[in-house]
Short mmCIF file of C-alpha atoms in Angstrom, two decimals:
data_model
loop_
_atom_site.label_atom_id
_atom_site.label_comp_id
_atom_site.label_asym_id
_atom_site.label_seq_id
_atom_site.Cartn_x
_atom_site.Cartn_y
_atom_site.Cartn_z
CA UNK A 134 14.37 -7.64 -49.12
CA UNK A 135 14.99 -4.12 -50.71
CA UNK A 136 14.41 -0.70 -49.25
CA UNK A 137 12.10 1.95 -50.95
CA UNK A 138 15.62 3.31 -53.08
CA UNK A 139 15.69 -0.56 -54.08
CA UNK A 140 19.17 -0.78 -52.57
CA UNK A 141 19.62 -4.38 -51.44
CA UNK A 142 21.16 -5.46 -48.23
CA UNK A 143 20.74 -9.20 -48.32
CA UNK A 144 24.54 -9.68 -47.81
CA UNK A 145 25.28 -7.69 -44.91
CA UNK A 146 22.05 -8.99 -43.23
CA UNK A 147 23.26 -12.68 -43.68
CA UNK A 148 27.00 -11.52 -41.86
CA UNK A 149 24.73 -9.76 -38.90
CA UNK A 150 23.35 -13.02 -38.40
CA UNK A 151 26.43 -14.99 -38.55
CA UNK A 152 28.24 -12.64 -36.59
CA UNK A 153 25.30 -12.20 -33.79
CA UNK A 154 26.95 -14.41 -31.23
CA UNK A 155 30.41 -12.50 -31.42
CA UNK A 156 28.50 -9.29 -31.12
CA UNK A 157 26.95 -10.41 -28.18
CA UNK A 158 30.51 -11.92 -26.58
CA UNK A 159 32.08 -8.49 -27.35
CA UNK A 160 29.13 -6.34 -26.06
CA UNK A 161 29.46 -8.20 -22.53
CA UNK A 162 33.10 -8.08 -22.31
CA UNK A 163 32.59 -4.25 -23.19
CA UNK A 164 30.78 -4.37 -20.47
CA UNK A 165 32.29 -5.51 -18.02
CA UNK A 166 35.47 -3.32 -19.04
CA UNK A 167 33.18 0.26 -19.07
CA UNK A 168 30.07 -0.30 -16.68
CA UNK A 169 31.74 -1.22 -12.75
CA UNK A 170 28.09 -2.26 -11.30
CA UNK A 171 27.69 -5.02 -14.77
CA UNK A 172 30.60 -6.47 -12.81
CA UNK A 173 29.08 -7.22 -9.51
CA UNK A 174 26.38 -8.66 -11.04
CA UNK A 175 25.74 -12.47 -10.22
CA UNK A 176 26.38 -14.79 -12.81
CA UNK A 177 22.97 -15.96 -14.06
CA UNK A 178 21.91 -12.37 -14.79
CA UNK A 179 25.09 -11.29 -16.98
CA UNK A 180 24.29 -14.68 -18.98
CA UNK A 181 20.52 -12.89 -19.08
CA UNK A 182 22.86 -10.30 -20.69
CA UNK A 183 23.97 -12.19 -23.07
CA UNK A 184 21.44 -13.61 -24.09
CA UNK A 185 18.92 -10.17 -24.73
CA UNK A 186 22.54 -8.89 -26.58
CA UNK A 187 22.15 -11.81 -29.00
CA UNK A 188 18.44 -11.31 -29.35
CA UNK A 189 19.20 -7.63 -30.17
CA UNK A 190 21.38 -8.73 -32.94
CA UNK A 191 18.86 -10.84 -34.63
CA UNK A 192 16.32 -8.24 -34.08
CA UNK A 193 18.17 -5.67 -35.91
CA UNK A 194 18.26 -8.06 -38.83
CA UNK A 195 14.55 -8.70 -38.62
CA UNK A 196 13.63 -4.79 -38.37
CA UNK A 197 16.05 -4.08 -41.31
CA UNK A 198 14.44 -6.80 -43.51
CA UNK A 199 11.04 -5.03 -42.16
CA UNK A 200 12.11 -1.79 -43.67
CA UNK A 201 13.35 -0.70 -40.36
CA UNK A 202 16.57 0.79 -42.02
CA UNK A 203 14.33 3.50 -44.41
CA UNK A 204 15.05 6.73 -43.27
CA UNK A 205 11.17 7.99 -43.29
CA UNK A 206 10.36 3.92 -41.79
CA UNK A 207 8.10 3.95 -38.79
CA UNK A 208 8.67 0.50 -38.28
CA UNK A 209 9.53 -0.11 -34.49
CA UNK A 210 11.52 -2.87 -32.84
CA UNK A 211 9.91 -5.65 -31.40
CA UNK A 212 9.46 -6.17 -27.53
CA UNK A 213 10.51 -9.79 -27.99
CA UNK A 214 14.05 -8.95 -28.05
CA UNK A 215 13.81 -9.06 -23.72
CA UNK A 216 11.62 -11.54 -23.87
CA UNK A 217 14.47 -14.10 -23.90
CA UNK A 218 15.42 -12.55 -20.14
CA UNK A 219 13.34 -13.32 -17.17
CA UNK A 220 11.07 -10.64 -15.60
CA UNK A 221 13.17 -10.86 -12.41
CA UNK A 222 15.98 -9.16 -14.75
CA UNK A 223 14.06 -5.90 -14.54
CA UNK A 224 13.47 -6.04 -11.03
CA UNK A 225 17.04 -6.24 -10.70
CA UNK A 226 18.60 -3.95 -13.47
CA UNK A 227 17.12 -0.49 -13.75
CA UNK A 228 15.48 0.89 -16.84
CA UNK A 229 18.87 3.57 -16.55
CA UNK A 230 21.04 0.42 -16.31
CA UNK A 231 19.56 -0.99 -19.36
CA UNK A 232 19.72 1.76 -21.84
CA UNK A 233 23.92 1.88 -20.83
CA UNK A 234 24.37 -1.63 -21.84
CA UNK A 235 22.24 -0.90 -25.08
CA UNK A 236 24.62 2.65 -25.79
CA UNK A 237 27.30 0.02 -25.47
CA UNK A 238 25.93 -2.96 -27.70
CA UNK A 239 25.44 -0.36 -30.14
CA UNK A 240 28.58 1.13 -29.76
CA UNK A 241 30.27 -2.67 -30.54
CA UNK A 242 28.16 -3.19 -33.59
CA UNK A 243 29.29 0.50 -35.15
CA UNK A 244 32.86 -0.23 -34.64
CA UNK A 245 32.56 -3.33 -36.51
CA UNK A 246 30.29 -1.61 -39.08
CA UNK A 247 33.25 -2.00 -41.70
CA UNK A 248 33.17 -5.84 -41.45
CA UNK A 249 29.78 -6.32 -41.02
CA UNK A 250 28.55 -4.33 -44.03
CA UNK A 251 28.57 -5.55 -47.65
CA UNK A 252 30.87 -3.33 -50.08
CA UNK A 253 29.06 -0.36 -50.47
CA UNK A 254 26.39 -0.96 -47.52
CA UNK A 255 28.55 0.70 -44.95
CA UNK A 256 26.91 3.97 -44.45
CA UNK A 257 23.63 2.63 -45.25
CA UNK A 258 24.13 0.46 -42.19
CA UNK A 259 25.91 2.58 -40.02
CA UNK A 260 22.96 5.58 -40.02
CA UNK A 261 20.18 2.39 -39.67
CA UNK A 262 22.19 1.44 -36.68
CA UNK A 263 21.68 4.57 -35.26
CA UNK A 264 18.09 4.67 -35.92
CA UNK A 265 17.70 1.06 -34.42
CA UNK A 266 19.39 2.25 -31.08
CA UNK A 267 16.24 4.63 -30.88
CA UNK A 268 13.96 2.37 -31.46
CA UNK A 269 15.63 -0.41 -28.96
CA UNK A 270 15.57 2.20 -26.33
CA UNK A 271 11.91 2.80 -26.39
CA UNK A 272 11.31 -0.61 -26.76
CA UNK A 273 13.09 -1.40 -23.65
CA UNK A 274 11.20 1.48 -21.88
CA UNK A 275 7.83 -0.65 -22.87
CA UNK A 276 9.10 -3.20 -21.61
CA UNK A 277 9.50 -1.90 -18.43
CA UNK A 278 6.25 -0.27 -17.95
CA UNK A 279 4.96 -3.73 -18.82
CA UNK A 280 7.13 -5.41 -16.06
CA UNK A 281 6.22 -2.29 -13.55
CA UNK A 282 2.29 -2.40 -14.21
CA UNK A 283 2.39 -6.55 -13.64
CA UNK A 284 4.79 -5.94 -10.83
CA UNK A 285 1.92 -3.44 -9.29
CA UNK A 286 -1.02 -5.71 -10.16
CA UNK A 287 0.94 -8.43 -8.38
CA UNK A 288 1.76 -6.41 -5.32
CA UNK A 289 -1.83 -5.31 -5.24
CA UNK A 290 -2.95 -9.03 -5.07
CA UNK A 291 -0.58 -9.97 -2.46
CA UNK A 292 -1.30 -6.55 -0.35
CA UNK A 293 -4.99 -7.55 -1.16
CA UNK A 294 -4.44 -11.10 0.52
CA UNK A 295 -2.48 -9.75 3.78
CA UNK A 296 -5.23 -7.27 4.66
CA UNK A 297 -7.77 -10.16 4.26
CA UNK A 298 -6.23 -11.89 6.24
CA UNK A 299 -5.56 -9.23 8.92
CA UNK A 300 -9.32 -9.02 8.92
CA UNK A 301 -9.86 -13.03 9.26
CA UNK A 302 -7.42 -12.41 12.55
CA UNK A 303 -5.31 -15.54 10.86
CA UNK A 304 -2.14 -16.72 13.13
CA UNK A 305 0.99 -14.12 13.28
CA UNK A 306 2.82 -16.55 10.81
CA UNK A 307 0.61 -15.96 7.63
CA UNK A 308 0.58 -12.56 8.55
CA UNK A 309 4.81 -12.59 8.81
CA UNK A 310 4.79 -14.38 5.51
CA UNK A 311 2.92 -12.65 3.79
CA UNK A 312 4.12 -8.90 4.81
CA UNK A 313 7.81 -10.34 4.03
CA UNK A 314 6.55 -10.91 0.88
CA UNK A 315 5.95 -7.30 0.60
CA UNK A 316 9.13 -5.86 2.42
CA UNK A 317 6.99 -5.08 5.09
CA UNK A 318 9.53 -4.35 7.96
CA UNK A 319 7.36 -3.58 11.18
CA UNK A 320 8.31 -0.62 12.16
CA UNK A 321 5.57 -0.02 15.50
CA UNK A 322 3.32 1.44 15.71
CA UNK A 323 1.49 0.22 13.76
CA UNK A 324 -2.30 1.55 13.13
CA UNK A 325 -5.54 0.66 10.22
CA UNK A 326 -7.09 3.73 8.91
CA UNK A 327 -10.72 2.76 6.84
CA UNK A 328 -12.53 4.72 4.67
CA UNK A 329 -14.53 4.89 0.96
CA UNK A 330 -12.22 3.84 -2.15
CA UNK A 331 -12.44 6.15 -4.61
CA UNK A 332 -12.77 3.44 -7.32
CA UNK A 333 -10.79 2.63 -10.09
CA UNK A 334 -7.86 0.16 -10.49
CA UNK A 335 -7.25 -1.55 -7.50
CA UNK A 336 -3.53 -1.01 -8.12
CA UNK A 337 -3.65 2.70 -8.91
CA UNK A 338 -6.11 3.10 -5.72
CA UNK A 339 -3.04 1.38 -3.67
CA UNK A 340 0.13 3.35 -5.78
CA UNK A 341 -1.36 6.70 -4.97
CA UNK A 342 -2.10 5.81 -1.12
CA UNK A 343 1.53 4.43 -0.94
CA UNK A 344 2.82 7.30 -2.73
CA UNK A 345 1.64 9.43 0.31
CA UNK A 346 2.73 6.94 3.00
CA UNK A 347 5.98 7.22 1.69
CA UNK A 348 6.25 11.13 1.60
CA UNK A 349 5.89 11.25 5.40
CA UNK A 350 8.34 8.35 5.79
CA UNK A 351 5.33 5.05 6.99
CA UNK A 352 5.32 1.90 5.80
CA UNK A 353 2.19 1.45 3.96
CA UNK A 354 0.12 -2.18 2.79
CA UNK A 355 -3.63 -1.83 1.69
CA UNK A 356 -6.40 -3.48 0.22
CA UNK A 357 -9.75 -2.67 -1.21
CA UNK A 358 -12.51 -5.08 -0.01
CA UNK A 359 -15.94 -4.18 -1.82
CA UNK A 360 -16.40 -0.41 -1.68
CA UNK A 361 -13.77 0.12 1.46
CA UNK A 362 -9.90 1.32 1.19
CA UNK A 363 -8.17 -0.26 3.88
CA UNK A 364 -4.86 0.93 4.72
CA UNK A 365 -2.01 -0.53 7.26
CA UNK A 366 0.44 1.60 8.30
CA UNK A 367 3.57 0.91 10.26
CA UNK A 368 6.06 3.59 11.98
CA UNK A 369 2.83 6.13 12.67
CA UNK A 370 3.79 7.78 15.83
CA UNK A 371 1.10 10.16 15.10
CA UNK A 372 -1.23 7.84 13.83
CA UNK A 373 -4.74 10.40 13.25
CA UNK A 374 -2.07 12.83 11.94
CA UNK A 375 -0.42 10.33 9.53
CA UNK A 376 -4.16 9.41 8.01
CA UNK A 377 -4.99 12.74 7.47
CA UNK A 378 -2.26 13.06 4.90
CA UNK A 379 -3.31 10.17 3.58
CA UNK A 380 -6.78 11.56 2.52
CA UNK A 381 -6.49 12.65 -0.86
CA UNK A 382 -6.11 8.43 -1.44
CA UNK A 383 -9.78 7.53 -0.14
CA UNK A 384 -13.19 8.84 -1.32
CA UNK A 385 -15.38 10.79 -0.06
CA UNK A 386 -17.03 9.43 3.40
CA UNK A 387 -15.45 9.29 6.68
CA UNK A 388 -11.93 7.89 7.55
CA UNK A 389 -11.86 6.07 10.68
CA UNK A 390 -8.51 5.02 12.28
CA UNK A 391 -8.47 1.93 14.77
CA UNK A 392 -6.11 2.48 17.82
CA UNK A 393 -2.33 2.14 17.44
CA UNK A 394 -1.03 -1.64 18.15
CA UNK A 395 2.93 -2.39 18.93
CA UNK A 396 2.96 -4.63 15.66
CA UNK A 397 1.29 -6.26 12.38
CA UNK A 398 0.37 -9.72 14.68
CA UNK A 399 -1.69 -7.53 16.82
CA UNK A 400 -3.24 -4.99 13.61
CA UNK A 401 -6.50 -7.31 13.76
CA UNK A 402 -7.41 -5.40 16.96
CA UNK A 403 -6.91 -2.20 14.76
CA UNK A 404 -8.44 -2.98 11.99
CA UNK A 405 -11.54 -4.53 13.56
CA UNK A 406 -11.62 -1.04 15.51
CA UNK A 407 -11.64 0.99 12.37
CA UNK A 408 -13.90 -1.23 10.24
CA UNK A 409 -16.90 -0.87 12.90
CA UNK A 410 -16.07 3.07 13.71
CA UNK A 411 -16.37 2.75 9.35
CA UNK A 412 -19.69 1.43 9.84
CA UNK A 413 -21.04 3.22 12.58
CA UNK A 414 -19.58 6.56 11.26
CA UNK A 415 -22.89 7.42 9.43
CA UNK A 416 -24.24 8.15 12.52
CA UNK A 417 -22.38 11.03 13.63
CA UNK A 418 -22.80 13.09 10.26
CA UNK A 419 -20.30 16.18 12.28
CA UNK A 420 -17.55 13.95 12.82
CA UNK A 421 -13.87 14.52 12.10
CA UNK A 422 -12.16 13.08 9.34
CA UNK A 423 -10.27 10.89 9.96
CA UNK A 424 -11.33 10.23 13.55
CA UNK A 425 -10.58 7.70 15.93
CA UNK A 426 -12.49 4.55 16.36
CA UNK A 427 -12.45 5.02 19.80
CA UNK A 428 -14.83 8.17 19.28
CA UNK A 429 -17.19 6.52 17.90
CA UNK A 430 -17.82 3.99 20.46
CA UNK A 431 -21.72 5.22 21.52
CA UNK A 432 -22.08 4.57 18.07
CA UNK A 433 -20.69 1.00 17.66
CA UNK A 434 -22.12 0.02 20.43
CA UNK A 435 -25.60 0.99 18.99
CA UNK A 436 -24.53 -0.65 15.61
CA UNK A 437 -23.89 -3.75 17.70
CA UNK A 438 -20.25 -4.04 17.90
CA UNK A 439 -19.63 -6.17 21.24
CA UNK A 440 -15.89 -4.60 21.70
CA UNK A 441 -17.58 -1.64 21.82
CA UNK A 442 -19.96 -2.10 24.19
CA UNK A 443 -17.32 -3.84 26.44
CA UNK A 444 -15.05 -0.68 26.14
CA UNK A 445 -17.78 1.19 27.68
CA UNK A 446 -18.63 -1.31 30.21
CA UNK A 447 -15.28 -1.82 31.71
CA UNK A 448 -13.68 1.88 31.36
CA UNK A 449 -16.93 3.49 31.42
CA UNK A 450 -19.50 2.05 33.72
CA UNK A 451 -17.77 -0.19 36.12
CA UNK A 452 -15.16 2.57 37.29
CA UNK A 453 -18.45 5.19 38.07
CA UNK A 454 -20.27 2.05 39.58
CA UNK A 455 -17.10 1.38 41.95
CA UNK A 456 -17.08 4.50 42.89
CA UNK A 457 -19.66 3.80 45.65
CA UNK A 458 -22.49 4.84 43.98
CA UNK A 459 -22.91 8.91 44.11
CA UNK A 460 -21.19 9.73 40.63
CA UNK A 461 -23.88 7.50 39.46
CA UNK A 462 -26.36 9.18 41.04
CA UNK A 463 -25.13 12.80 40.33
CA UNK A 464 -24.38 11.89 36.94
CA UNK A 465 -28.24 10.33 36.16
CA UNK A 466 -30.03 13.42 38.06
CA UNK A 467 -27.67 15.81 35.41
CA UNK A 468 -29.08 13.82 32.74
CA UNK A 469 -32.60 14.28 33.81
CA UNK A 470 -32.54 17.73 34.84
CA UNK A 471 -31.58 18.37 31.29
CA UNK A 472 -27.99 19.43 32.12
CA UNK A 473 -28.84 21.99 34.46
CA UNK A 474 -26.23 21.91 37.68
CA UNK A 475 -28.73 23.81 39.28
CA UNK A 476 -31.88 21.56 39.05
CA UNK A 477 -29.69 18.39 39.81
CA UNK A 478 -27.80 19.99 43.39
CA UNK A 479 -32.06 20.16 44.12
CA UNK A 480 -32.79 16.51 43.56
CA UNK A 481 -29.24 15.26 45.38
CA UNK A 482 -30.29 18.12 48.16
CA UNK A 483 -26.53 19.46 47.69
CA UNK A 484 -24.89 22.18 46.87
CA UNK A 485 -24.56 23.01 43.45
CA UNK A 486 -20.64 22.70 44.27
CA UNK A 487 -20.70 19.42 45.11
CA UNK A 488 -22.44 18.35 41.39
CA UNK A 489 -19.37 20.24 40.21
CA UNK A 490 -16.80 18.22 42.10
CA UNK A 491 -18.79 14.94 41.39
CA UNK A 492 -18.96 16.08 37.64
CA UNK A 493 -15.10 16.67 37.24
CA UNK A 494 -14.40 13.33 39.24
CA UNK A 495 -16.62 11.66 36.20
CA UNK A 496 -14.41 13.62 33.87
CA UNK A 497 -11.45 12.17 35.47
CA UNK A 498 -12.58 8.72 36.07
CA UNK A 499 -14.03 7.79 32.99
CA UNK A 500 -12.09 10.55 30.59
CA UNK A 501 -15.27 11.76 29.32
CA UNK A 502 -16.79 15.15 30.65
CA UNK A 503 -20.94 15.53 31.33
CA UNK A 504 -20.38 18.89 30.22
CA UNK A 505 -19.52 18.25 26.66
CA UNK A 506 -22.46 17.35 25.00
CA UNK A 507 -20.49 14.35 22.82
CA UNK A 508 -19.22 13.18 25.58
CA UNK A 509 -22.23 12.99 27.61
CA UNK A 510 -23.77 11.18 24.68
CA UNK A 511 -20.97 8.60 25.20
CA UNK A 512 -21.64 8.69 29.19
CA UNK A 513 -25.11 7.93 28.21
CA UNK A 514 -24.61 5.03 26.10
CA UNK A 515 -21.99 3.77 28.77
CA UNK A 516 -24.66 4.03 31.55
CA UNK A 517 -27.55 2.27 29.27
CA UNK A 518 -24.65 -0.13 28.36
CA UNK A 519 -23.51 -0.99 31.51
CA UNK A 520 -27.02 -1.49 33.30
CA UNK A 521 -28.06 -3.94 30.77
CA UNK A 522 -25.32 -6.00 30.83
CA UNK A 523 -23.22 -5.31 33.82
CA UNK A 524 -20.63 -8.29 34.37
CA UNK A 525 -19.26 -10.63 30.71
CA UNK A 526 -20.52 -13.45 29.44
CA UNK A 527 -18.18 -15.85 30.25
CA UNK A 528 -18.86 -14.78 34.20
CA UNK A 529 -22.45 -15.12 33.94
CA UNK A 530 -22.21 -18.74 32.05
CA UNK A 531 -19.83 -19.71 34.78
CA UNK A 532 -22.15 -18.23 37.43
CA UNK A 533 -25.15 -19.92 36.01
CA UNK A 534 -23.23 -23.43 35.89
CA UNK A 535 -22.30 -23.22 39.68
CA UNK A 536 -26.20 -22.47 40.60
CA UNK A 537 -26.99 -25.14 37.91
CA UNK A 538 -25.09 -27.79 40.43
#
């Protein structure tokens, strides 16, 4: 094939060709003489090497017969020439990497310009060579791309698969497997923060909330499951701080972040946490975001989540109901007289300083303060909780099978 000036290069084409194998030989041994990390390289990738040098040989032949070698030619190189390497090659050599071996491939096929070139081809050849290392680079930068967006829709899948099935609560060994998979490393705490996706690619959702995990030094895997971001992350030792510079990655909605758990086998309790505080969250329209799941429990328990409604049971209820009965009592004539210390000493016939000390011994028994109207909500729930169902299941089954005999 002839270029536009109708100058024919048919003879040096057919020595390229010939020659493509030496090229490649002398390219790796180049190498290995100039680049010190080609060296440590194991032995199947260098023969990957090899074998994308030879394919960039014949390419150059193909692109010149194309019209590649024009000077005003837009014709770019084909991507094929690294499709002869595994994708695992790009995982292991770095875009950076790659465009030194091509600077010295190219290098080895200009010094041997002279022989390769027909009589009066030589500068013809040499200045298409130059062009050719151009459009090789760029070609090797889509490539790249190519191998880093499958690379992110893969870890997206496999990120996708973990979180499902940290929310089935499968056995610590699928979760191990599947984490290693990811380079997941443990690092405790570790803590499941909920919210609103804020659509779009799965993968970009899970690249931008990694992006910010990684600024503040956590280990990040996530998953979006319907119209929810869910988000694992490991080393948080300020776990509501840590979500809330993770933020700009969900949507808009509340952010609710299950309580921090020593490692991934125990995240199920975490993400369980979150995912009900994500669904009960509506209901407190002034909360924080994020805020913990464990300040929304009135609200789960109302949306009919039973850990909830045990949480205020056990540390709630049963410590005021142990108490012997009067922080009960004080605490259910405060809620009656409408909050008023005054109108509840009255109905206890006590001093008004004595609902005072009973009201901070509630604080400090149950960690939740009459005085503060969301907690009192809570204290309310707990006491409505509590009375309706005041000892677990599996104690009144077993209570109902002794009377049964």
């Amino acid at each position: 094939m002839s270029d536009p000036e109708g100058i024919e290069l048919s003879a040096t084409l057919r020595r390229i060709e010939r020659a493509a194998g030496a090229l490649a030989s002398a390219s790796v041994a180049r190498m290995d003489e100039t680049l010190p990390w080609f060296r440590t390289l194991p032995a199947d990738q260098r023969a990957w090497v090899m074998l994308v040098a030879q394919a960039g040989a014949q390419s150059l032949v193909q692109w010149l017969r194309d019209g590649g070698g024009t000077p005003d030619s837009t014709q770019e190189v084909s991507d094929e020439v690294f499709a002869t390497a595994p994708q695992a090659l790009a995982r292991s050599i770095s875009l950076q990497h790659t465009v030194a071996l091509i600077k010295v491939t190219i290098g080895v096929v200009e010094e041997q310009v002279a022989t390769l070139a027909a009589e009066g081809e030589e500068q013809q050849l040499r200045e298409a060579v130059l062009r050719f290392s151009r459009e090789i680079a760029f070609a090797a930068a889509r490539a790249y791309a190519r191998a880093a967006e499958s690379r992110g829709a893969w870890d997206a899948r496999l990120q996708a698969l973990l979180v499902d099935a940290l929310l089935r609560g499968e056995t610590p060994d699928v979760l191990a497997s599947r984490a290693a998979a990811l380079g997941w490393s443990d690092a405790p705490p570790v803590v499941v923060a909920v919210g609103r996706s804020p659509g779009g690619e799965v993968a970009a959702v899970l690249h931008t909330a990694s992006r910010l995990a990684r600024r503040i030094g956590l280990e990040m895997i996530g998953g979006v499951h319907g119209d929810r971001l869910v988000i694992v992350l490991g080393g948080a030792e300020a776990p509501l701080a840590a979500a809330g510079k993770l933020l700009p990655a969900f949507g808009d909605g509340p952010v609710v972040v299950g309580p921090a758990v020593p490692s991934l086998d125990e995240a199920t309790d975490s993400a369980r946490a979150a995912l009900a505080g994500f669904r009960a969250a509506p209901a407190w329209p002034a909360a924080p975001r994020p805020v913990p799941a464990a300040d929304l429990l009135p609200e789960r328990a109302l949306a009919g989540d039973a850990e909830a409604r045990r949480l205020l049971r056990h540390d709630v209820y049963a410590p005021l109901a142990r108490s012997g009965g009067e922080l009960l009592a004080t605490l259910d004539a405060f809620f009656a007289a409408g909050g008023t210390l005054e109108s509840a000493a009255r109905t206890l016939f006590v001093h008004p300083n004595t609902v005072r000390y009973r009201l901070r011994r509630i604080a400090e028994v149950t960690g939740f303060s009459p005085l503060t109207a969301r907690d009192a909500f809570a204290l309310q729930v707990a006491l409505t909780v509590g009375r309706l169902d005041p000892v677990a299941p599996t104690t009144q089954k077993r209570t109902a099978t002794t009377s049964d005999r």
